[in-house]
Coordinates of C-alpha atoms in Angstrom, one line a residue:
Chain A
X23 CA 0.0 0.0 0.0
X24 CA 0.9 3.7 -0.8
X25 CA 0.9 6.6 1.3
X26 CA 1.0 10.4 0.5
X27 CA 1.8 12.3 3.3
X28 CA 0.9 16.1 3.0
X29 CA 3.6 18.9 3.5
X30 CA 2.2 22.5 3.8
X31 CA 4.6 25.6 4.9
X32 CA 4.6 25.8 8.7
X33 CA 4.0 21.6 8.8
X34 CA 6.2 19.7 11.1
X35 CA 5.5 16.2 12.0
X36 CA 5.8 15.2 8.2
X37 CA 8.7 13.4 9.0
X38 CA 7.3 11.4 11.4
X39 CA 4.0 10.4 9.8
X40 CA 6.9 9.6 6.7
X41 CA 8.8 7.2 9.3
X42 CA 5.8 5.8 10.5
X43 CA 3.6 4.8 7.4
X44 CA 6.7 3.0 5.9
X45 CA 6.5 0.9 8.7
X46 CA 3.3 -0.8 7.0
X47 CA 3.8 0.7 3.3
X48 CA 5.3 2.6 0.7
X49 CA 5.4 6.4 1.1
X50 CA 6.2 9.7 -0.3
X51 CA 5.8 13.2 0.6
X52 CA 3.7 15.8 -1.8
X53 CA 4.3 19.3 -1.1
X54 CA 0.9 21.2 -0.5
X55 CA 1.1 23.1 -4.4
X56 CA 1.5 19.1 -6.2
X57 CA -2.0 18.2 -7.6
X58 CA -0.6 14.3 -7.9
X59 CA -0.8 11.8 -5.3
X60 CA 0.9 9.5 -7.0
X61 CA -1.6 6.7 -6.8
X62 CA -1.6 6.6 -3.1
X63 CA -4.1 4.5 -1.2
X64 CA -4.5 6.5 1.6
X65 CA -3.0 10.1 3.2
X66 CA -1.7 11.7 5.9
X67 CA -2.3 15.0 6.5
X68 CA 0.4 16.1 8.9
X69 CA 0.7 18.3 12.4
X70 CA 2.6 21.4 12.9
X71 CA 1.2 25.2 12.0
X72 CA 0.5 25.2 8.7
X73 CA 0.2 29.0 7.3
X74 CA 1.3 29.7 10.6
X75 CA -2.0 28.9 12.1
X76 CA -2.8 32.7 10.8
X77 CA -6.5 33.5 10.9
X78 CA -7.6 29.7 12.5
X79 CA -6.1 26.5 12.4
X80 CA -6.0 24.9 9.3
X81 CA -8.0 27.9 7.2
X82 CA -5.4 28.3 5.0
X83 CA -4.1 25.2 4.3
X84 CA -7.6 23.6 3.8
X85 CA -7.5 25.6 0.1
X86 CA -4.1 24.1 -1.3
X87 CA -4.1 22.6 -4.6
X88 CA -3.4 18.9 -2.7
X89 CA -6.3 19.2 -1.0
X90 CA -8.3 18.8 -4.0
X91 CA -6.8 15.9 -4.4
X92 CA -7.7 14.6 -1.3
X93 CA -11.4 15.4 -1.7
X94 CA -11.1 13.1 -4.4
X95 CA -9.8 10.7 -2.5
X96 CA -11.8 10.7 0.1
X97 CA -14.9 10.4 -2.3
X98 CA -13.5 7.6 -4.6
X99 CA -13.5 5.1 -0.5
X100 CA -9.3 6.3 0.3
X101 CA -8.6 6.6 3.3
X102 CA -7.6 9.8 4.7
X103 CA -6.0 10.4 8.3
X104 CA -5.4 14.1 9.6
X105 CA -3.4 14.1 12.5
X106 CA -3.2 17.5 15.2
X107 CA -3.4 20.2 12.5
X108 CA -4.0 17.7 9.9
X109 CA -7.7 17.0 12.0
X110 CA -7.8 21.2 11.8
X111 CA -7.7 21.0 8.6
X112 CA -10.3 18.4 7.5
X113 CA -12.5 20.1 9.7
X114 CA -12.3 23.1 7.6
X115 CA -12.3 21.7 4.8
X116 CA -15.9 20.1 5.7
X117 CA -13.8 16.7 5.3
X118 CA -14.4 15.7 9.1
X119 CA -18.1 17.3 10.9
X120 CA -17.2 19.9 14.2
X121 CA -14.0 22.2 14.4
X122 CA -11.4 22.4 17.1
X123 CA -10.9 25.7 19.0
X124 CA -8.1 26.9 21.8
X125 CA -7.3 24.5 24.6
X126 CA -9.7 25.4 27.9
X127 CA -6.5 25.7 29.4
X128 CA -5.5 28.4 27.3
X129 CA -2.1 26.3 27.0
X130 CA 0.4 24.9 24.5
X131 CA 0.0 21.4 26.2
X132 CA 2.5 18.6 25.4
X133 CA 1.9 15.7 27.3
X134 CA 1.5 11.8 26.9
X135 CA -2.7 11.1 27.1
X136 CA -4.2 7.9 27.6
X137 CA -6.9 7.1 24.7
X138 CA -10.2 4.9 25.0
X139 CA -10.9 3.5 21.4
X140 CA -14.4 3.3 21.1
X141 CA -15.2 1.7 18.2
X142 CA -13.8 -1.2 16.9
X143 CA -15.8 -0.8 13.9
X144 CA -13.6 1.7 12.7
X145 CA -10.9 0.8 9.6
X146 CA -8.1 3.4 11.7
X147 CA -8.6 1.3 14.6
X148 CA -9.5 -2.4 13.3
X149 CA -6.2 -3.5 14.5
X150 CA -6.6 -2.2 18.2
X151 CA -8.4 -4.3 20.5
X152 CA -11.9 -2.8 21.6
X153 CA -11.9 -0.8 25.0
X154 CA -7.9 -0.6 24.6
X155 CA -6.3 2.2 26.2
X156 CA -3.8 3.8 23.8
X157 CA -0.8 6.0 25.3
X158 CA 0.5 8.5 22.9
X159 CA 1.3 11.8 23.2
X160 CA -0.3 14.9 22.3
X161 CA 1.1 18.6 21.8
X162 CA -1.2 21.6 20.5
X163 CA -3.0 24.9 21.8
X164 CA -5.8 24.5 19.5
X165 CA -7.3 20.8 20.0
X166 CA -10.5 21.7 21.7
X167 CA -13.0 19.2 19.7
X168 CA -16.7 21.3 18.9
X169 CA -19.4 20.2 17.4
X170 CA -23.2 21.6 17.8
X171 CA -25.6 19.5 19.6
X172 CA -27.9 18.1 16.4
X173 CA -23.8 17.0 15.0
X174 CA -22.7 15.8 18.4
X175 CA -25.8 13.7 19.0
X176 CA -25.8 12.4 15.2
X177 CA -21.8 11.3 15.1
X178 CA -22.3 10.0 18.9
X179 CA -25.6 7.8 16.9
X180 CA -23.6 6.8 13.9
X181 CA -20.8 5.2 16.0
X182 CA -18.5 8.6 14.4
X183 CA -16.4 8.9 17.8
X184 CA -13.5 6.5 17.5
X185 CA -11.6 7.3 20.5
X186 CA -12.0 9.5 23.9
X187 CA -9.4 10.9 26.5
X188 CA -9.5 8.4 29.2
X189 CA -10.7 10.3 32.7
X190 CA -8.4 12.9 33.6
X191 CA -6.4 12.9 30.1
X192 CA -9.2 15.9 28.4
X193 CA -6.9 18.7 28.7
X194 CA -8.3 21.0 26.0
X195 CA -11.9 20.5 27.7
X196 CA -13.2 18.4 24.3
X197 CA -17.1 18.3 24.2
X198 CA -18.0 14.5 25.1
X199 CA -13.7 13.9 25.8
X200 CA -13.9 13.2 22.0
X201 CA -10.1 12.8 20.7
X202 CA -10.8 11.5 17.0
X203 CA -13.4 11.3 14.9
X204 CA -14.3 9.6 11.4
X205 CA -16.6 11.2 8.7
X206 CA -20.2 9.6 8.1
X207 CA -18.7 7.0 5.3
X208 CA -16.1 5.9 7.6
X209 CA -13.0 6.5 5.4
X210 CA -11.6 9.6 6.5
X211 CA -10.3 10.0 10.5
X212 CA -8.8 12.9 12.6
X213 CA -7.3 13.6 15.7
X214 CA -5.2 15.7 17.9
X215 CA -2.8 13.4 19.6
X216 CA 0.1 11.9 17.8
X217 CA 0.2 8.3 16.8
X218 CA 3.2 9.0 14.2
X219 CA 4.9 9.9 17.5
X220 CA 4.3 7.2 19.4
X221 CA 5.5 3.9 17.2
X222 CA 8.6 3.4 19.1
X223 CA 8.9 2.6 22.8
X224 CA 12.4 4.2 23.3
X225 CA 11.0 7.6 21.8
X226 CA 7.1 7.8 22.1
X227 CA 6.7 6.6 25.6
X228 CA 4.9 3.7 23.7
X229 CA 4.0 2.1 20.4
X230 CA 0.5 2.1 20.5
X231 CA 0.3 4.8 18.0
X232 CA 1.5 1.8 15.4
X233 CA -2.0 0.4 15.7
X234 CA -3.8 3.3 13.7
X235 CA -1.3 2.6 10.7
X236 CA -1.4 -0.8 11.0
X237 CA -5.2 -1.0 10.5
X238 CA -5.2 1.3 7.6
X239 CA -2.8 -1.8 6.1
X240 CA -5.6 -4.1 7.4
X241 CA -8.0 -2.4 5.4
X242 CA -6.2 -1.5 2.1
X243 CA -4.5 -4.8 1.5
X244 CA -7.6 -6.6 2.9
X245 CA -9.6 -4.2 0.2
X246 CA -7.2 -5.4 -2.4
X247 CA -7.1 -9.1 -1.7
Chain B
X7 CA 1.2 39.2 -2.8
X8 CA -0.8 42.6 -3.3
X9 CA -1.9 43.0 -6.9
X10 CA -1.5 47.2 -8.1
X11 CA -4.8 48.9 -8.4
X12 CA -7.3 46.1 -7.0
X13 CA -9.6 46.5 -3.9
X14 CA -9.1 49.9 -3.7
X15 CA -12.6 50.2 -3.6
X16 CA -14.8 50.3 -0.4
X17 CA -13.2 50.2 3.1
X18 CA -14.9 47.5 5.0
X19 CA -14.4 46.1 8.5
X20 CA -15.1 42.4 9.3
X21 CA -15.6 41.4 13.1
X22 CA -15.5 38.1 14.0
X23 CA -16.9 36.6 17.8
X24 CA -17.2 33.2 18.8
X25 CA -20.8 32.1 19.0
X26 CA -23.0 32.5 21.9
X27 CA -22.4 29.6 24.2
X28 CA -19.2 28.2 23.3
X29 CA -16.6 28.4 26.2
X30 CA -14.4 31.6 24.9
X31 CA -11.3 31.1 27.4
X32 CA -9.6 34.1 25.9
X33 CA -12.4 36.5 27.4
X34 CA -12.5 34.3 30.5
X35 CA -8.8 34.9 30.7
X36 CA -9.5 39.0 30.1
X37 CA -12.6 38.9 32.7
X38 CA -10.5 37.9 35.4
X39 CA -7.4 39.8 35.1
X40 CA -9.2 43.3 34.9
X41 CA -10.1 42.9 38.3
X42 CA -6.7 42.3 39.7
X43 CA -5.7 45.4 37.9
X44 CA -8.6 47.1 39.6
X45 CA -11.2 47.7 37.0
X46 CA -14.5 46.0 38.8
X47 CA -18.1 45.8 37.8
X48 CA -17.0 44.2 34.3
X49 CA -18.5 40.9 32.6
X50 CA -19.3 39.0 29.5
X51 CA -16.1 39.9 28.1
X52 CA -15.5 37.8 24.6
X53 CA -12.0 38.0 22.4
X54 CA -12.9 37.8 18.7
X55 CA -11.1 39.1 15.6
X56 CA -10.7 41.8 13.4
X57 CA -10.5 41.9 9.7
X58 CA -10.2 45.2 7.8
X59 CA -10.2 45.6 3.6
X60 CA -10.4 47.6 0.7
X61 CA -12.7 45.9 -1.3
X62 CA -14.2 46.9 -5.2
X63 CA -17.1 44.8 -5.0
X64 CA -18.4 44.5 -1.4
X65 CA -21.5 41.8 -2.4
X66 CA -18.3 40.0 -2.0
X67 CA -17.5 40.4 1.9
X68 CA -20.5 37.5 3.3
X69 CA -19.0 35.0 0.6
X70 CA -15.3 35.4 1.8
X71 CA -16.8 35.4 5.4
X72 CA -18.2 32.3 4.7
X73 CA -15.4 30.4 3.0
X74 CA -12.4 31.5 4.8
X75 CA -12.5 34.5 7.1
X76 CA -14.6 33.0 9.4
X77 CA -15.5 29.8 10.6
X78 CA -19.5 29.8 10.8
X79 CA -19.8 26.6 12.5
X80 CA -18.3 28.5 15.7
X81 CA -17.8 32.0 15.1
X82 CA -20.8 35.1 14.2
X83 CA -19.5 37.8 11.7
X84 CA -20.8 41.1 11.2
X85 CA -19.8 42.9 8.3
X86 CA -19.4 47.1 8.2
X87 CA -19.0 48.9 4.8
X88 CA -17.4 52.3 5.0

């Protein structure tokens, strides 16, 4: 399987999404202006400040030429993972329902959180065991998840919320502790803490973040067999 | 980049708030420091932004409000020409 992992100006955890996709796939990185993919399965779009964060998280970057791309991805069944600003930047783009506003705590937080995966269902988290606890860590000042209550009760219905903050791990004061969320067709995820971070024990405090990459292999070669 | 000769038009002023009812820790952050500096009797203090532009065709303004100035799933705008 192929990945294409997003670079934008102001992105910085490109590398790390790079390092941890090849350790189920192929991939390559395709700087925000390329149109072309290049026949990739499924993509990453990266943390950092993209455009500087200027005006809102993720405003900016949401109208780059690759983003097209991923639209088109995203309708043709890819699968598409946004990841801290990468999650901002679905959201604006309408790619992923709710936005994400500044921290409660009025912080840059980085810390490690403990993760509840909800639904097994999910093709990002097919590979994790359901009711799991996930330790990865997480890092932003804008990661408080918002969505109005008709969308809150609908993705809470449609089994949308993949994973939560375990008690005492909602930092940013989420609505409902949500920490990732998938769009209606199930295909395109995003949240704020950092499983490209955490795929190594010696440097992420954990590997559990491998287990979101790994079930996106589940699902594309299992799509392809 | 700033192209010669467009939006010279109309001066407009954008204001952007978060909506009613969302947490807005920025004005919670304001509302409680004024009273340490001594200014009491103040509340429902909110932190939004402000856009300014010279604009030819201001029909324009809600459009680029919608799409990219502000966020309408969490933020109001109010848009004043001239």
């Amino acid at each position: 399987m192929r990945f294409a992992v997003l670079q934008f100006p102001g992105s910085c955890d490109e590398v790390d999404a790079l390092r941890a996709a090849r350790m189920v796939g192929e991939a390559e990185l395709v700087w925000h202006r390329d149109r072309d993919l290049g026949g990739a399965d499924a993509v990453i779009v990266p943390g950092g400040f993209s455009f500087g964060d200027y005006l809102r998280a993720g405003a900016i970057a949401r109208f780059s030429p690759a983003m097209d791309a991923v639209v088109e991805l995203a309708r043709d069944g890819g699968l598409v993972l946004g990841i801290c600003n990468g999650f901002q930047v679905l959201c604006e783009a309408g790619l992923l329902p709710g936005a994400l506003l500044p921290n409660a705590n009025l912080r840059f937080t980085c810390r490690q959180v403990e993760l509840d995966v909800v639904s097994g269902r999910s093709v990002f988290t097919s590979a994790c065991t359901p009711g799991r606890r996930l330790s990865i860590p997480a890092k932003h000042s804008w990661g408080r998840y918002y969505a109005d209550a008709e969308t809150l009760a609908s993705i809470e219905r449609d089994g949308q919320v993949v994973l939560r903050y375990a008690p005492g791990c909602n930092f940013n004061g989420s609505i409902n502790e949500i920490a990732g969320v998938c769009n209606a067709a199930g295909n395109v995820f995003g949240l704020m803490p950092h499983p490209e971070h955490a795929v190594e024990k010696l440097t992420g405090g954990s590997s559990d973040g491998l287990c979101i990459f790994r079930s996106m292999q589940l699902a594309l070669e299992g799509a392809r067999a | 980049m700033r192209v010669e000769g467009a939006g010279r038009g109309l001066r407009a002023r954008v204001l952007i708030r978060p909506k009613a009812g969302i947490l807005d820790p920025q004005g919670v952050a304001v509302e409680r420091a004024l009273p340490a500096l001594g200014f009491t009797g103040v509340a429902n203090v909110h932190v939004g932004r402000l856009v300014e532009l010279d604009v030819d065709d201001p029909d324009q303004l809600e459009p680029m409000c919608r799409r990219l100035l502000a966020n309408p799933l969490v933020e109001d705008f109010e848009i004043i020409v001239g």
